[in-house]
mmCIF file with all atom_site columns, C-alpha atoms in Angstrom:
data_model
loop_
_atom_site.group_PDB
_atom_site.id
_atom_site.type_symbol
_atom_site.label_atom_id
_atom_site.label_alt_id
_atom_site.label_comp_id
_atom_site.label_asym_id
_atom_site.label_entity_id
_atom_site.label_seq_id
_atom_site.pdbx_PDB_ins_code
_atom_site.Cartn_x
_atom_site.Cartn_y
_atom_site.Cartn_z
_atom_site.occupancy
_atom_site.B_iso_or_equiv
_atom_site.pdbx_formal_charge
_atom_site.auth_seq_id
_atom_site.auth_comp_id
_atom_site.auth_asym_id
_atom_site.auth_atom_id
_atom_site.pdbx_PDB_model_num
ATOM 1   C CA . UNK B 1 1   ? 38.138 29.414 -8.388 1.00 0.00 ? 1   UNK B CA 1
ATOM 2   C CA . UNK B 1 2   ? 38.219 27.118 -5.444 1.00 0.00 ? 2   UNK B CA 1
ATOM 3   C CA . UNK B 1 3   ? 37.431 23.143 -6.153 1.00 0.00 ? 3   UNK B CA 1
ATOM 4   C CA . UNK B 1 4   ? 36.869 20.109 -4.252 1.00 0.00 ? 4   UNK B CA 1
ATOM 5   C CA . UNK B 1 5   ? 37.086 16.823 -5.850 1.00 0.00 ? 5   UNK B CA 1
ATOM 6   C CA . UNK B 1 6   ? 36.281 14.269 -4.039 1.00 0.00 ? 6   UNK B CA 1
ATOM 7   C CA . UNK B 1 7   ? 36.354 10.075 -4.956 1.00 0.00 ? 7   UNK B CA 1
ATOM 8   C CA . UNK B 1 8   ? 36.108 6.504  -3.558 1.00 0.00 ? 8   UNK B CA 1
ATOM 9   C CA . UNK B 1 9   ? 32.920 6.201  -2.926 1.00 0.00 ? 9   UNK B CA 1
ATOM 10  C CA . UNK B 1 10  ? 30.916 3.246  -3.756 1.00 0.00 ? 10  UNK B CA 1
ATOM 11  C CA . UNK B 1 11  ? 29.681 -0.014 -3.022 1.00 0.00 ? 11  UNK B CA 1
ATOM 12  C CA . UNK B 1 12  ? 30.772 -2.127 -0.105 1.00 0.00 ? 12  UNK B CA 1
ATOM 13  C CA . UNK B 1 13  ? 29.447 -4.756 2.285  1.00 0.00 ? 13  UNK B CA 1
ATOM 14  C CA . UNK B 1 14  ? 28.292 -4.524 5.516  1.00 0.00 ? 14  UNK B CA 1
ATOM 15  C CA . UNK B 1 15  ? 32.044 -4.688 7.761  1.00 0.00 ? 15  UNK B CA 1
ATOM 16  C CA . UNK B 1 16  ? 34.234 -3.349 4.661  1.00 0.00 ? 16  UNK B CA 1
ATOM 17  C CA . UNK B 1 17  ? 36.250 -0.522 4.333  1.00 0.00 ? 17  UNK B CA 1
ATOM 18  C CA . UNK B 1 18  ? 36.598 2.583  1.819  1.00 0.00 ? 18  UNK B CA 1
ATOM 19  C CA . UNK B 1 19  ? 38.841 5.349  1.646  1.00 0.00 ? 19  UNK B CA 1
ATOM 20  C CA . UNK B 1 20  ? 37.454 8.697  0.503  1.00 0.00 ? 20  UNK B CA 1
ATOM 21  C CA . UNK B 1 21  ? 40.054 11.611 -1.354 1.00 0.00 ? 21  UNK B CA 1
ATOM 22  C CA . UNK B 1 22  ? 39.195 14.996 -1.884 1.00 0.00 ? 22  UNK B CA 1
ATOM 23  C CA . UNK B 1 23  ? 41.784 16.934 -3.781 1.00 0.00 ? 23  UNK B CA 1
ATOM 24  C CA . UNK B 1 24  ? 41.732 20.861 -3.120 1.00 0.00 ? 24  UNK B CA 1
ATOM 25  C CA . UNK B 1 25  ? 43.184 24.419 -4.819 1.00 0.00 ? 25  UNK B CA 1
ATOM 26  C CA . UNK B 1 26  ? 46.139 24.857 -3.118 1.00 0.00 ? 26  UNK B CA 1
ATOM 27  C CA . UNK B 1 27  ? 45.544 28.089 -1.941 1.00 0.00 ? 27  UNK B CA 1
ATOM 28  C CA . UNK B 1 28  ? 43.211 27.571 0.628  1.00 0.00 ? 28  UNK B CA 1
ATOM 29  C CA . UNK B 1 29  ? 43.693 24.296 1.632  1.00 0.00 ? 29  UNK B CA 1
ATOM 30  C CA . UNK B 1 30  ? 46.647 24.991 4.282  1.00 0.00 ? 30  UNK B CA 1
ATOM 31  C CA . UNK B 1 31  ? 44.641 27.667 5.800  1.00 0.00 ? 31  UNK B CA 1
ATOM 32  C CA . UNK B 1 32  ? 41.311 25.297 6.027  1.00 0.00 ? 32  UNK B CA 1
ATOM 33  C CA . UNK B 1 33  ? 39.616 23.558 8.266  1.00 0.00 ? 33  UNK B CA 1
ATOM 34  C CA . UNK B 1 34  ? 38.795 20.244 6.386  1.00 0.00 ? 34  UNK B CA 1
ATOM 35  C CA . UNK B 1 35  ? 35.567 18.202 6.658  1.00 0.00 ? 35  UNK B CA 1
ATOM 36  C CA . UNK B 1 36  ? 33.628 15.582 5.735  1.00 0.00 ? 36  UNK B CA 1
ATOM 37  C CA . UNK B 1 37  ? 29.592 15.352 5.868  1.00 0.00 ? 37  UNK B CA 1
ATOM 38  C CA . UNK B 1 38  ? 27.132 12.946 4.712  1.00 0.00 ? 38  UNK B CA 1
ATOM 39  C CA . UNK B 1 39  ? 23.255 13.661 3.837  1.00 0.00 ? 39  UNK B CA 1
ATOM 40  C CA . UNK B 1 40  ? 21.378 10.409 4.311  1.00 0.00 ? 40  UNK B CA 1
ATOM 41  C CA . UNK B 1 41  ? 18.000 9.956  2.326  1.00 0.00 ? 41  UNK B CA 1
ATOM 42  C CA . UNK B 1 42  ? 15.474 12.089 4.226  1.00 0.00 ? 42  UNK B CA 1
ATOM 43  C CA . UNK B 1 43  ? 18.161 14.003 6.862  1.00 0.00 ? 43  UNK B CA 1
ATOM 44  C CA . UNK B 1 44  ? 20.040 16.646 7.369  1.00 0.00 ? 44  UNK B CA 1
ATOM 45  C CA . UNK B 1 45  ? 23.564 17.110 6.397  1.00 0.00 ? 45  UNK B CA 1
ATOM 46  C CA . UNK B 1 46  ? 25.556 15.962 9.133  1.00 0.00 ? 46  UNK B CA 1
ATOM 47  C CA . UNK B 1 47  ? 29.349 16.498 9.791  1.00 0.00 ? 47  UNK B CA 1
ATOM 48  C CA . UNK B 1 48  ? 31.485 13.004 10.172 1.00 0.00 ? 48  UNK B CA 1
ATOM 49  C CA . UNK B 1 49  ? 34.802 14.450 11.004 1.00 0.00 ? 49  UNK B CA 1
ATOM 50  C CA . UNK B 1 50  ? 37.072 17.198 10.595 1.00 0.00 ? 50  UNK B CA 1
ATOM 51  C CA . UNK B 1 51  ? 40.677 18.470 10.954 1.00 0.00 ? 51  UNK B CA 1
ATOM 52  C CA . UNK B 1 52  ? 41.990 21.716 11.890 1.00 0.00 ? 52  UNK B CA 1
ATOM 53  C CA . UNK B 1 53  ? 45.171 23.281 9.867  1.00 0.00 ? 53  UNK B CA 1
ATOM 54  C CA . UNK B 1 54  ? 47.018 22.566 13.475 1.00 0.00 ? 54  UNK B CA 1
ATOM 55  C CA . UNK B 1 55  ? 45.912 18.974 12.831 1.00 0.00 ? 55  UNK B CA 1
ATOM 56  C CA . UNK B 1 56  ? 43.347 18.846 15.466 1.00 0.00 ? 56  UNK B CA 1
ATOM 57  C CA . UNK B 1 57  ? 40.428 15.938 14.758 1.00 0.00 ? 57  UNK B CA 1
ATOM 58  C CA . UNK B 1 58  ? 36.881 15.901 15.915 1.00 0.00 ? 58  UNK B CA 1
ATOM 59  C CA . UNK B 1 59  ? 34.480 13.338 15.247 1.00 0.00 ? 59  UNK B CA 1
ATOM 60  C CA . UNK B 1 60  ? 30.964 12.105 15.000 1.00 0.00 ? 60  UNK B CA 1
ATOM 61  C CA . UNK B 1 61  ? 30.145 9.959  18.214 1.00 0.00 ? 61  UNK B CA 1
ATOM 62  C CA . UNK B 1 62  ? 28.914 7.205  15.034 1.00 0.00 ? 62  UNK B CA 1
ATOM 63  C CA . UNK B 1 63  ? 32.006 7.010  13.677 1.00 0.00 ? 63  UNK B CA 1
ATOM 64  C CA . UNK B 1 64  ? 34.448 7.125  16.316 1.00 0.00 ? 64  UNK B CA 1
ATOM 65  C CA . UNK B 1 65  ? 36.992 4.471  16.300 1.00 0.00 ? 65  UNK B CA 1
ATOM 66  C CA . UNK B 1 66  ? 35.811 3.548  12.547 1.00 0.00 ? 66  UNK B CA 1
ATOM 67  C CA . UNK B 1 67  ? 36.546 6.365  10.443 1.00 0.00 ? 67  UNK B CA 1
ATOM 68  C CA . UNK B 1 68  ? 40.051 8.147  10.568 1.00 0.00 ? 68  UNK B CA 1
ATOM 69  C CA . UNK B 1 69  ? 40.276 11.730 8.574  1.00 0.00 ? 69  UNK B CA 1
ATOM 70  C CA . UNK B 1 70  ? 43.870 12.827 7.664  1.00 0.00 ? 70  UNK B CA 1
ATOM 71  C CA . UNK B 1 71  ? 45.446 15.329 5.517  1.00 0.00 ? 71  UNK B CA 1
ATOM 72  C CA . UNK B 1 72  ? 47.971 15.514 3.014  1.00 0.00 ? 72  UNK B CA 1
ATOM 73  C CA . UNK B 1 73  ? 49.912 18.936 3.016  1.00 0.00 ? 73  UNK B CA 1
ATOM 74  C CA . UNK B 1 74  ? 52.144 18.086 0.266  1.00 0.00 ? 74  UNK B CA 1
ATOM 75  C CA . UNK B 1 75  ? 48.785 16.752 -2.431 1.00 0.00 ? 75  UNK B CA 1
ATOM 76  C CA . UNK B 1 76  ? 46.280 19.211 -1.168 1.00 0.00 ? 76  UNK B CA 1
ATOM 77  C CA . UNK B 1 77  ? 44.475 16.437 -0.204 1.00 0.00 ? 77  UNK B CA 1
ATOM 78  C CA . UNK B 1 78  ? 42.241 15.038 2.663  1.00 0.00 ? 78  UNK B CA 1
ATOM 79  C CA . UNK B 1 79  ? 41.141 11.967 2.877  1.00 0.00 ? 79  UNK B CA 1
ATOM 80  C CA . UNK B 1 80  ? 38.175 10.152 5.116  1.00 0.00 ? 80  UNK B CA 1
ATOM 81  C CA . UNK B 1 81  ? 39.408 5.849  6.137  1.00 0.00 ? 81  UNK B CA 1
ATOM 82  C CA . UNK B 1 82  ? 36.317 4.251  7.027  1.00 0.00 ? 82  UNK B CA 1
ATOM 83  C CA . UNK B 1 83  ? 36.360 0.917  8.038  1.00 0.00 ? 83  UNK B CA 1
ATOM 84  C CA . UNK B 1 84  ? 33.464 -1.285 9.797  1.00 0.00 ? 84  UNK B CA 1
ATOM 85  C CA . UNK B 1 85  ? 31.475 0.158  7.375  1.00 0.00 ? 85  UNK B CA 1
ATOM 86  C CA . UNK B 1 86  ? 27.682 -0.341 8.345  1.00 0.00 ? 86  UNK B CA 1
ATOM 87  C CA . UNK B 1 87  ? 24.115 0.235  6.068  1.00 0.00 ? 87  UNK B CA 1
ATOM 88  C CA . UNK B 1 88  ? 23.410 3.155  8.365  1.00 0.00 ? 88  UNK B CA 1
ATOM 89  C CA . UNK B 1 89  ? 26.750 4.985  6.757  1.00 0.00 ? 89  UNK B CA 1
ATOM 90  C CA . UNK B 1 90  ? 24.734 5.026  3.447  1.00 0.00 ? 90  UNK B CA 1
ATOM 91  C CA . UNK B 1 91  ? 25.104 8.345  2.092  1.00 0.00 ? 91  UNK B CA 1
ATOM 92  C CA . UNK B 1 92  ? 26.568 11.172 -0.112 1.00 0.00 ? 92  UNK B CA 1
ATOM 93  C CA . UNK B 1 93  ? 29.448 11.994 1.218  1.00 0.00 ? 93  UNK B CA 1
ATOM 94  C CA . UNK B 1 94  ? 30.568 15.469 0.791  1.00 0.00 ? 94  UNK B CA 1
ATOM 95  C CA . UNK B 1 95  ? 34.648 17.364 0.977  1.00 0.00 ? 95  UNK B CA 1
ATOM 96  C CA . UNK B 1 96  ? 33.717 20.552 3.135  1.00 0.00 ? 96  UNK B CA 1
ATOM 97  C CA . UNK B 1 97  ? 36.558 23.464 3.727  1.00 0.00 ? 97  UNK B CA 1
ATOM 98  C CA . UNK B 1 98  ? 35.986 26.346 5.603  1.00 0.00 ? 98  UNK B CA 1
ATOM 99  C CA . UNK B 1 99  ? 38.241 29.200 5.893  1.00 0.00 ? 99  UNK B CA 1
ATOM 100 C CA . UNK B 1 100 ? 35.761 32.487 6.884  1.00 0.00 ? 100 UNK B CA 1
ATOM 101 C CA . UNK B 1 101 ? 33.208 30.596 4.045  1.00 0.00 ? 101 UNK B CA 1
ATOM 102 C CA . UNK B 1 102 ? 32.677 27.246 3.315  1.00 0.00 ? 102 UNK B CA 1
ATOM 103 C CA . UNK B 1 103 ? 33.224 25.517 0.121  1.00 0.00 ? 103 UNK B CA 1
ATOM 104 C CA . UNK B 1 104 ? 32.246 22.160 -0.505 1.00 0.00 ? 104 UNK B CA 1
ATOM 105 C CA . UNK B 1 105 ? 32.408 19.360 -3.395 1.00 0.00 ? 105 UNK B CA 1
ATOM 106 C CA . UNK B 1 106 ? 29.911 17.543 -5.476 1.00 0.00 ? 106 UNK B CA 1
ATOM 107 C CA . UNK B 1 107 ? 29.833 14.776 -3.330 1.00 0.00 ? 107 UNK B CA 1
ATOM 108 C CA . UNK B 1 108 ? 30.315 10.596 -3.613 1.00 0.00 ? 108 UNK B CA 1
ATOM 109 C CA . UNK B 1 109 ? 27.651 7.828  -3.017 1.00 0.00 ? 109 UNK B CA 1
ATOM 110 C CA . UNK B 1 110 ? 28.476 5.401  -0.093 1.00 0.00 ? 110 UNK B CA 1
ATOM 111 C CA . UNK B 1 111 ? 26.653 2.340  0.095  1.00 0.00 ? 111 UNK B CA 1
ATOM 112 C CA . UNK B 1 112 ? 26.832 -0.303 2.684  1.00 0.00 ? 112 UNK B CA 1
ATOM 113 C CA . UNK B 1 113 ? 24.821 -2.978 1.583  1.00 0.00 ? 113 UNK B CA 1
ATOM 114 C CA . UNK B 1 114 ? 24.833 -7.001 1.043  1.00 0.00 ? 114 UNK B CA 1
#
């Protein structure tokens, strides 16, 4: 049974930061491609930023120089840094890891509000 469980999401003013974990079954998670996406209110579920096994990064043009993904090898665990946080980052948050299918969490609430 393969699980992602993700946390840290909450809420934060406008120009804060929050760290996002997802913790992962150790069997797939050094062969995975890790993710995270968001689903605004009313849109489609949109990738943020991933990271190969090889450590390779990729980005949404919204986030860049904001958010920072990184792994941990040794916890099973990936995390998402975002900092500069603005409203328009409001969303559920989801862990994504895709090996030939994709598995993803339950998903955390972000909001950026005052």
């Amino acid at each position: 049974q393969v699980q992602l469980v993700e946390s840290g999401g909450g809420l934060v003013q406008p120009g804060g930061s929050l760290r996002l974990s997802c913790a992962t079954s150790g069997r797939i998670f050094s062969f995975a491609t890790m993710g995270w996406y968001r689903q605004a209110p009313g849109k489609q579920r949109e990738l943020v930023a991933s990271e190969t096994r090889g450590g390779s990064t990729n980005y949404a043009d919204s986030v860049k120089g904001r958010f920072t993904i990184s792994r941990d090898n040794a916890k099973n665990t990936v995390y998402l840094q975002m900092n500069s946080l603005k409203p328009e980052d409001t969303a559920v948050y989801y862990c994504n890891a895709r090996i030939a299918v994709n598995y993803w969490g339950q998903g955390t609430q972000v909001t950026v509000s005052s």
